[in-house]
GROMACS .gro file of C-alpha atoms in nm:
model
  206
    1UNK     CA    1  27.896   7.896   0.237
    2UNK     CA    2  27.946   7.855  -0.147
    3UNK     CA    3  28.124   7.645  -0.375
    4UNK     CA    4  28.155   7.663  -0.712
    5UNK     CA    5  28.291   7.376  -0.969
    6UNK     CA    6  28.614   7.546  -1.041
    7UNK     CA    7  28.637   7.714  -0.724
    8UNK     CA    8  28.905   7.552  -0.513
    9UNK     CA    9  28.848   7.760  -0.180
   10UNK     CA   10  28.465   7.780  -0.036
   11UNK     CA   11  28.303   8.171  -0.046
   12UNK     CA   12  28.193   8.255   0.310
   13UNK     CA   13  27.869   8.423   0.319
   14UNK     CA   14  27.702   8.611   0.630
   15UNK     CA   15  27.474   8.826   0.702
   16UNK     CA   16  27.401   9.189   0.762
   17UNK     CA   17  27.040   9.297   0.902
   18UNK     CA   18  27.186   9.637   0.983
   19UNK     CA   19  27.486   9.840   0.929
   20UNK     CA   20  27.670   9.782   1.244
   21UNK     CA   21  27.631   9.402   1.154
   22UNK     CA   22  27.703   9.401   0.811
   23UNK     CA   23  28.066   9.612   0.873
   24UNK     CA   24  28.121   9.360   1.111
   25UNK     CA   25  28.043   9.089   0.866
   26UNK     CA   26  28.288   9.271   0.614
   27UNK     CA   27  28.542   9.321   0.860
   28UNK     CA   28  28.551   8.964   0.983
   29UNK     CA   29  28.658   8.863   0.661
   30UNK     CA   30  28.302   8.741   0.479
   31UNK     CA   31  28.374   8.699   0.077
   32UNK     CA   32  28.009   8.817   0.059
   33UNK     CA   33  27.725   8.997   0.281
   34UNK     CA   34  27.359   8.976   0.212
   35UNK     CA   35  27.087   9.166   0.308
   36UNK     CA   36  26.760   9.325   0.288
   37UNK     CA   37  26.531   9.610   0.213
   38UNK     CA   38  26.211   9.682   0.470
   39UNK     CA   39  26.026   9.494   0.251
   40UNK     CA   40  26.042   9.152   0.015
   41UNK     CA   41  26.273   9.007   0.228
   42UNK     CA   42  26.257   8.694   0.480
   43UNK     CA   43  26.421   8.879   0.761
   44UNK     CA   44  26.168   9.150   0.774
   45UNK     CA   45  26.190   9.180   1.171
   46UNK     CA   46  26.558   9.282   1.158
   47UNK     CA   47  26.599   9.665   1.080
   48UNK     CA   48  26.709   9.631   0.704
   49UNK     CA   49  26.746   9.906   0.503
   50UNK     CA   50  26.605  10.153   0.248
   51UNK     CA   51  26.681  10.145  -0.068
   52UNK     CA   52  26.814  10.451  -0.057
   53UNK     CA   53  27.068  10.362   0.152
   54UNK     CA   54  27.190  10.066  -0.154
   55UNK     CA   55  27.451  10.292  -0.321
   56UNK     CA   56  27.616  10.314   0.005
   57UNK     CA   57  27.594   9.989   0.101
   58UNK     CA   58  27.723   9.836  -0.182
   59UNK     CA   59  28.043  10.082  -0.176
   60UNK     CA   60  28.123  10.009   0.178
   61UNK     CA   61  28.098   9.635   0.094
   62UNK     CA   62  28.328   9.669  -0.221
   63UNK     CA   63  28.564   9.827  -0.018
   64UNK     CA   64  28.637   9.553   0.156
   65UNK     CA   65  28.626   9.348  -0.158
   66UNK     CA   66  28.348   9.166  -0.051
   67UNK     CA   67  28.022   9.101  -0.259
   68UNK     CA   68  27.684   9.283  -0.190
   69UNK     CA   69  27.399   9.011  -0.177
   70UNK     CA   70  27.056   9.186  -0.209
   71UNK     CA   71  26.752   8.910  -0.037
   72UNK     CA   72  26.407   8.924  -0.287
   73UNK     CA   73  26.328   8.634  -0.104
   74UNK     CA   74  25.962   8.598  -0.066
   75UNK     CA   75  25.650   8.525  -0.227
   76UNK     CA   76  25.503   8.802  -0.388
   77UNK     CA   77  25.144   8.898  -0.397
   78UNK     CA   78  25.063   9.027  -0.805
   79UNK     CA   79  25.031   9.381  -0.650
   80UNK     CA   80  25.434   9.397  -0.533
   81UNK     CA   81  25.556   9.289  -0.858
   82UNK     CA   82  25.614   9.569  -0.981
   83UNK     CA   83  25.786   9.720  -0.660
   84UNK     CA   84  26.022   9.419  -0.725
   85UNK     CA   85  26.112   9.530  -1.026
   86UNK     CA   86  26.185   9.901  -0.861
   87UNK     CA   87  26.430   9.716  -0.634
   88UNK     CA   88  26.612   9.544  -0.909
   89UNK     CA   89  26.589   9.834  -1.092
   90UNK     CA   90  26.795  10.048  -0.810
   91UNK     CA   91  26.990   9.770  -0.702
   92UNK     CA   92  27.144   9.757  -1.080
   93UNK     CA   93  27.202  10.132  -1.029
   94UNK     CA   94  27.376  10.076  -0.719
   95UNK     CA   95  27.608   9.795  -0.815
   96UNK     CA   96  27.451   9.499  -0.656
   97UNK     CA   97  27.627   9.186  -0.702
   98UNK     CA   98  27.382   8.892  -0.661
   99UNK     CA   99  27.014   8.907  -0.556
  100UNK     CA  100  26.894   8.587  -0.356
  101UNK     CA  101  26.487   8.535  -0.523
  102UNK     CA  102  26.248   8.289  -0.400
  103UNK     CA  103  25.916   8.390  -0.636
  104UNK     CA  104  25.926   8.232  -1.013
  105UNK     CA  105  25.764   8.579  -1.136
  106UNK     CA  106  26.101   8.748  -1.070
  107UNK     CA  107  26.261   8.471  -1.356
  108UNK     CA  108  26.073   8.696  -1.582
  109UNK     CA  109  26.279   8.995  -1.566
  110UNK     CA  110  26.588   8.817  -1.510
  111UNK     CA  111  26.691   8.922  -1.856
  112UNK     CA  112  26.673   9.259  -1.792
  113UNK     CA  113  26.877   9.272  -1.567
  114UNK     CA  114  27.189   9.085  -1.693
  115UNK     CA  115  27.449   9.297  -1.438
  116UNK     CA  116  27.281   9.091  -1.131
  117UNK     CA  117  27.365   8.719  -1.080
  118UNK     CA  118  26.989   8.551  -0.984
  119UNK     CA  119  27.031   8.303  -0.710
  120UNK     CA  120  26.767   8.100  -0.560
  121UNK     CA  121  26.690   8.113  -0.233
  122UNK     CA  122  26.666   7.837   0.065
  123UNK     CA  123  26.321   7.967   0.046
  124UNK     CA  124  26.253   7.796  -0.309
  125UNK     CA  125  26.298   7.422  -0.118
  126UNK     CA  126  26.542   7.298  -0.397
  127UNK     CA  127  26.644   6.956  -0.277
  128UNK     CA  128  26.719   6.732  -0.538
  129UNK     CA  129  26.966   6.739  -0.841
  130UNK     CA  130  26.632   6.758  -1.084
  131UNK     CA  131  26.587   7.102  -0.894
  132UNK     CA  132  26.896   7.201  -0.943
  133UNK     CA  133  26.903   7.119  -1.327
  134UNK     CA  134  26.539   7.284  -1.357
  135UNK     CA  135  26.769   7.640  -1.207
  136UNK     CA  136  27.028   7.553  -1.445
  137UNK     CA  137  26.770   7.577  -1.703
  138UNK     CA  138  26.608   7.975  -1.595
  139UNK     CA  139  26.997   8.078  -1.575
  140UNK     CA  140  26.972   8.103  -1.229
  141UNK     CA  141  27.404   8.109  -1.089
  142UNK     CA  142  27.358   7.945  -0.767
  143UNK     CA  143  27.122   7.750  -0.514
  144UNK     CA  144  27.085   7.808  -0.168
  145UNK     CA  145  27.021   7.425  -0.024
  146UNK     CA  146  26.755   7.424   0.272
  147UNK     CA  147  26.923   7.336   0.624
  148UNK     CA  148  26.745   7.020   0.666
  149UNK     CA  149  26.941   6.826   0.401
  150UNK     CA  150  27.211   6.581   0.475
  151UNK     CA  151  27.554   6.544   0.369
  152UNK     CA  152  27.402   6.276   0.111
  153UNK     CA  153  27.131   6.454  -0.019
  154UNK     CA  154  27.369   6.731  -0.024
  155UNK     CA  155  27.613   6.601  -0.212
  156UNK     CA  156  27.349   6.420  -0.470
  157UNK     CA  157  27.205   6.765  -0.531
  158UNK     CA  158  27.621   6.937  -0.625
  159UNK     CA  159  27.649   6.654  -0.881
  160UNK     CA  160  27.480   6.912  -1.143
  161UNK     CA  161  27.747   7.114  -1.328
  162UNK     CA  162  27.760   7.484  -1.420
  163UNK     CA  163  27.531   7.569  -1.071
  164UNK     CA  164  27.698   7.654  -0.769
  165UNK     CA  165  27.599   7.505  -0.439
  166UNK     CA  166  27.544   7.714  -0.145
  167UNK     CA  167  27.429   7.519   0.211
  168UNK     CA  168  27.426   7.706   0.545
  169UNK     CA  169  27.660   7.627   0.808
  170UNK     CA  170  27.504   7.816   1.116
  171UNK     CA  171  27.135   7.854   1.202
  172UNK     CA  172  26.810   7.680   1.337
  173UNK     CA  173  26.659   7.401   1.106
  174UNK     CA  174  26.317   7.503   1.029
  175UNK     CA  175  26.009   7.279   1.138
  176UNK     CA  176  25.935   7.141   0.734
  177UNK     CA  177  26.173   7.199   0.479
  178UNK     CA  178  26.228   7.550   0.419
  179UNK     CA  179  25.998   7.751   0.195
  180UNK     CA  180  25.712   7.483   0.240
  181UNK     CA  181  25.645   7.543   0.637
  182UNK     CA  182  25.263   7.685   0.713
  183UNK     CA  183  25.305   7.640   1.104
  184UNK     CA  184  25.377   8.006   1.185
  185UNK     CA  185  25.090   8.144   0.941
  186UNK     CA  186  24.865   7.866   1.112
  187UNK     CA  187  24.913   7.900   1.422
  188UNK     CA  188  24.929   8.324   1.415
  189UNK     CA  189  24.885   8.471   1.106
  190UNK     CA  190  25.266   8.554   1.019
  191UNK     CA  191  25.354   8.378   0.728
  192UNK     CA  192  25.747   8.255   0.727
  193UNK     CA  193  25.723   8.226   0.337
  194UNK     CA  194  25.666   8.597   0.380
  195UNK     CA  195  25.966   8.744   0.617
  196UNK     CA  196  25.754   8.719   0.925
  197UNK     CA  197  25.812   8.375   1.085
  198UNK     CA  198  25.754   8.359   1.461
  199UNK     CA  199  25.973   8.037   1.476
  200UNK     CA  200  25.696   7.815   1.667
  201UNK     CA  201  25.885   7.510   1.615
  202UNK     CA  202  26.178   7.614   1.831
  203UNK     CA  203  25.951   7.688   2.176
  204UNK     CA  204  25.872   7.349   2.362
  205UNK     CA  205  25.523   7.140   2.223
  206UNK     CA  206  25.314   6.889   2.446
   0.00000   0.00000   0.00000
């Protein structure tokens, strides 16, 4: 869920990790729907989409006037640079509305792609209002707050003007603040900072 500083109602937000899912997102009345390609994303076990299948996506979405949120929202290695760029590249073509980014490198070729609105990701840990001034600063439109802040911290963090505010209302806190957890690369080998978390904090520890 989103707010912006004039906004007077909240944008709802939900996700879509396939196409039965993100209809039913649409149809359920969501202002937006994000999602994500096979790769790049931090939903990588849910069946996603190819990027051939943006055009469409972003049509059925507008349809039901609701925005299409495209998820860049990993680190990158300096080899898939350039397939990020593809994505925004074809996402521009299709009509994407917003693209969620977590890796600085992407700031880069924000100005070339002026039709997309750059938001940060949870993934980027923003939790303070110096974070949210530094986003400000890259002319990045909104900031996805991790889960584990409080109302406080939350609302200490919206005091920065001209950035919109966007804090989850549903889902399982991660074990560290998002976007800084190592646990699941640790303890298996799938990184969560790279769409492949195997949630370790959630099973029981002794």
């Amino acid at each position: 869920m989103s707010r912006g500083k004039n906004n007077a109602k909240p944008e709802l937000l939900a996700p879509g990790g396939d196409e039965a899912q993100l209809i039913a997102a649409a149809e359920a009345g969501a202002d937006a729907v994000y999602f994500g390609l096979q790769n790049l994303n931090a939903r990588r076990r849910a069946r996603n989409f190819h990027p051939d299948e943006l055009p469409k996506i972003v049509q059925r979405l507008h349809g039901f006037n609701a925005k299409a949120v495209l998820t860049l929202n990993t680190n990158l290695t300096h080899r898939e640079v350039g397939h990020a760029a593809r994505i925004l590249e074809a996402a521009r073509e299709a009509g994407v509305d917003c693209v969620l980014v977590t890796d600085p490198a992407l700031l880069l070729l924000r100005p070339s792609f002026p039709e997309i609105a750059f938001h940060w990701s949870t993934q980027t840990a923003v939790t303070t209002s110096v974070g949210m001034k530094t986003a400000l600063r890259f002319g990045i439109n909104r900031v996805v707050l991790p889960r584990e802040l409080n109302l406080d911290e939350i609302k200490s963090a919206t005091r920065v003007k001209n950035v919109e505010t966007e804090v989850f209302v549903q889902g399982a806190l991660c074990f560290c603040v998002s976007g800084r957890c190592l646990l699941s690369s640790w303890g298996g080998g799938r990184s969560g900072n790279r769409g492949l978390c195997t949630s370790p904090c959630r099973v029981p520890w002794s």
